[in-house]
């Protein structure tokens, strides 16, 4: 028996010694999909360290080149550097957001400082910068437009990250970047923990909160849910984000000032379409004024229905609409005005069929074909579905993965990730992307959730259809206030009658959604837009006000929020879409001083869609081809407004946006 045990232990030891870290090998898998079943948690840190070492050697090779700097010997190899690190990060960041665990938290605690320090080492590499600078200030006439944009982006990144600062200030920036990265990760983890606690208490996910507030008749329960929802990260427990947020803001302010700006918003916006806080503030103020006026009209309609409930003895005398009443009474108004009840629409919107709808639209518009793949690696085989994406000529566009169902390990909301982005490798081979859409959805969807599926697939199409040469400008690597144009643009097809006829079938009868119900849905899309626009705009303003601060000394988060809401003219019945302590976008997801981008991009998306409507055929193949070739294939290889003028033949017009939001007739 002892001998058998010794033999087994010897075999196990030999196996452990000979095992190769999957990240260190070429993946012999279909389409280069990561071998998720082979990757162990212990593989990440060694692979990250190896990736950092590898990229540093690649950069050293560039800086030690004695030849005069050119695009081909400096910019091109820099673009291709860091392949192993990107390989690891593409997998790790996707898994951390969808299947978080304590073991992965530990990995991230170690990985974040390593990768942040490495990023700073590149950002402050003066030898590399001098070569980039020489190419940038040299003759660019023989470079393609994409190469010019890549060069511009790299050069401006160096400048924007502080390459020109003295060493002591660069060292302080290193400290700030490391500290911020760790705190931002903790904020995100705390939000997830608080969201899971909300679900434990009420039995619904935070993603289903709007639906619950719409359908729950118990007014006291609605009030409890609203309080719990809006107090996430603000409960004085181990998941309280208040001090963390003040810490992050203090660091962001210090960083902006080191860089020569008065506040983080000025620093962040310099490289965006809007360019400066004043432009964003004016943009948002105009929308806020119009949306609040519309919301007050909606409020009057809801109060009239509440008065009927008062008369019927359902609600105490003297009651007025409160924030926890809005969703509930808005639905009553919708039923009254549009005779539309989501209990009647949801049976037609089975998630599986809605996915067929987004695929059908992509086929009709852009010639995109989706083929479900069986027996391919998956990070969560029970819930993840993988598709091969091809063009009509049979060429591979990429791999698309869906992960739509909720679980406690997944952060709330919906998003698109790129496990691998598109580019052309050193041998001239086209590397196609692996794109993921993630959500927290149930089997049958509300109207808003249908739009969410179309929205995230719009991002996916941007990542899948790109035809760039260089990774830094491919797919969704565009300016932050431009990227949401393409996700929101795709929403415009969700409820087109001809498309609904191909995907919206009743769960019991199998019959297609009737025309009268389609008309009700489309007529109701402008409904409650005063509220929806106001809460979105209010969150955007709150984001801006945080990042326009020049100090947070002595600042109380609650008092600050109250003052900001008062100054923006927000009515008490509506709060910002996100309060500070769970505002994941701006404190944990890269949208700092950028949440306005949803509204900014909507001006572009609605104006672009109006051109389709003007042809009398929203599935106009010629215009869709132009949209694909102008935007979706180009990524960030041209300036956003240049692309827009190329497509539209003019400057964008906000009329379609205002009409779409119901803010003007």
PDB file of C-alpha atoms in Angstrom, residues 265 268-277 279-281 283-284 459 462 476-488 540 543-544 590-605 631 638-641 644 652:
ATOM      1  CA  UNK A 265     -12.447  67.104 -15.789  1.00  0.00           C
ATOM      2  CA  UNK A 268      -9.613  64.035 -18.819  1.00  0.00           C
ATOM      3  CA  UNK A 269     -11.665  65.876 -21.443  1.00  0.00           C
ATOM      4  CA  UNK A 270      -8.730  67.348 -23.324  1.00  0.00           C
ATOM      5  CA  UNK A 271      -8.470  64.205 -25.474  1.00  0.00           C
ATOM      6  CA  UNK A 272     -12.238  63.664 -25.944  1.00  0.00           C
ATOM      7  CA  UNK A 273     -14.599  65.011 -28.610  1.00  0.00           C
ATOM      8  CA  UNK A 274     -16.099  67.563 -26.217  1.00  0.00           C
ATOM      9  CA  UNK A 275     -12.570  68.696 -25.239  1.00  0.00           C
ATOM     10  CA  UNK A 276     -13.418  70.832 -22.190  1.00  0.00           C
ATOM     11  CA  UNK A 277     -15.810  70.952 -19.197  1.00  0.00           C
ATOM     12  CA  UNK A 279     -18.718  72.452 -23.544  1.00  0.00           C
ATOM     13  CA  UNK A 280     -20.091  69.488 -21.603  1.00  0.00           C
ATOM     14  CA  UNK A 281     -21.721  71.680 -18.933  1.00  0.00           C
ATOM     15  CA  UNK A 283     -24.621  70.652 -23.430  1.00  0.00           C
ATOM     16  CA  UNK A 284     -26.044  69.054 -20.285  1.00  0.00           C
ATOM     17  CA  UNK A 459     -20.872  47.452 -29.316  1.00  0.00           C
ATOM     18  CA  UNK A 462     -18.231  47.669 -33.655  1.00  0.00           C
ATOM     19  CA  UNK A 476     -14.155  50.211 -30.035  1.00  0.00           C
ATOM     20  CA  UNK A 477     -10.792  51.934 -29.474  1.00  0.00           C
ATOM     21  CA  UNK A 478     -12.302  55.324 -30.185  1.00  0.00           C
ATOM     22  CA  UNK A 479     -12.844  58.409 -28.067  1.00  0.00           C
ATOM     23  CA  UNK A 480     -15.002  57.658 -25.035  1.00  0.00           C
ATOM     24  CA  UNK A 481     -17.742  60.130 -25.981  1.00  0.00           C
ATOM     25  CA  UNK A 482     -17.961  58.549 -29.449  1.00  0.00           C
ATOM     26  CA  UNK A 483     -18.100  54.861 -28.541  1.00  0.00           C
ATOM     27  CA  UNK A 484     -21.734  54.810 -27.371  1.00  0.00           C
ATOM     28  CA  UNK A 485     -22.954  56.052 -30.752  1.00  0.00           C
ATOM     29  CA  UNK A 486     -22.768  52.557 -32.199  1.00  0.00           C
ATOM     30  CA  UNK A 487     -24.448  50.709 -29.351  1.00  0.00           C
ATOM     31  CA  UNK A 488     -27.303  53.215 -29.216  1.00  0.00           C
ATOM     32  CA  UNK A 540     -23.968  63.067 -15.985  1.00  0.00           C
ATOM     33  CA  UNK A 543     -20.175  63.086 -12.594  1.00  0.00           C
ATOM     34  CA  UNK A 544     -19.001  66.420 -14.004  1.00  0.00           C
ATOM     35  CA  UNK A 590     -13.394  54.253 -16.968  1.00  0.00           C
ATOM     36  CA  UNK A 591     -16.203  56.794 -17.484  1.00  0.00           C
ATOM     37  CA  UNK A 592     -14.852  59.486 -15.134  1.00  0.00           C
ATOM     38  CA  UNK A 593     -15.958  62.878 -16.495  1.00  0.00           C
ATOM     39  CA  UNK A 594     -17.411  60.841 -19.337  1.00  0.00           C
ATOM     40  CA  UNK A 595     -20.901  59.697 -18.415  1.00  0.00           C
ATOM     41  CA  UNK A 596     -22.279  62.557 -20.527  1.00  0.00           C
ATOM     42  CA  UNK A 597     -21.021  60.517 -23.493  1.00  0.00           C
ATOM     43  CA  UNK A 598     -24.267  58.527 -23.654  1.00  0.00           C
ATOM     44  CA  UNK A 599     -26.260  61.675 -24.396  1.00  0.00           C
ATOM     45  CA  UNK A 600     -23.500  63.186 -26.540  1.00  0.00           C
ATOM     46  CA  UNK A 601     -23.336  60.053 -28.697  1.00  0.00           C
ATOM     47  CA  UNK A 602     -27.134  59.852 -28.885  1.00  0.00           C
ATOM     48  CA  UNK A 603     -27.206  63.109 -30.822  1.00  0.00           C
ATOM     49  CA  UNK A 604     -25.044  61.380 -33.439  1.00  0.00           C
ATOM     50  CA  UNK A 605     -26.878  58.070 -33.410  1.00  0.00           C
ATOM     51  CA  UNK A 631     -17.764  53.765 -39.024  1.00  0.00           C
ATOM     52  CA  UNK A 638      -9.906  58.717 -38.317  1.00  0.00           C
ATOM     53  CA  UNK A 639     -11.230  61.628 -36.265  1.00  0.00           C
ATOM     54  CA  UNK A 640     -14.882  61.056 -35.199  1.00  0.00           C
ATOM     55  CA  UNK A 641     -16.316  64.205 -36.750  1.00  0.00           C
ATOM     56  CA  UNK A 644     -19.508  61.629 -39.322  1.00  0.00           C
ATOM     57  CA  UNK A 652     -24.750  66.513 -36.956  1.00  0.00           C
TER      58      UNK A 652
END
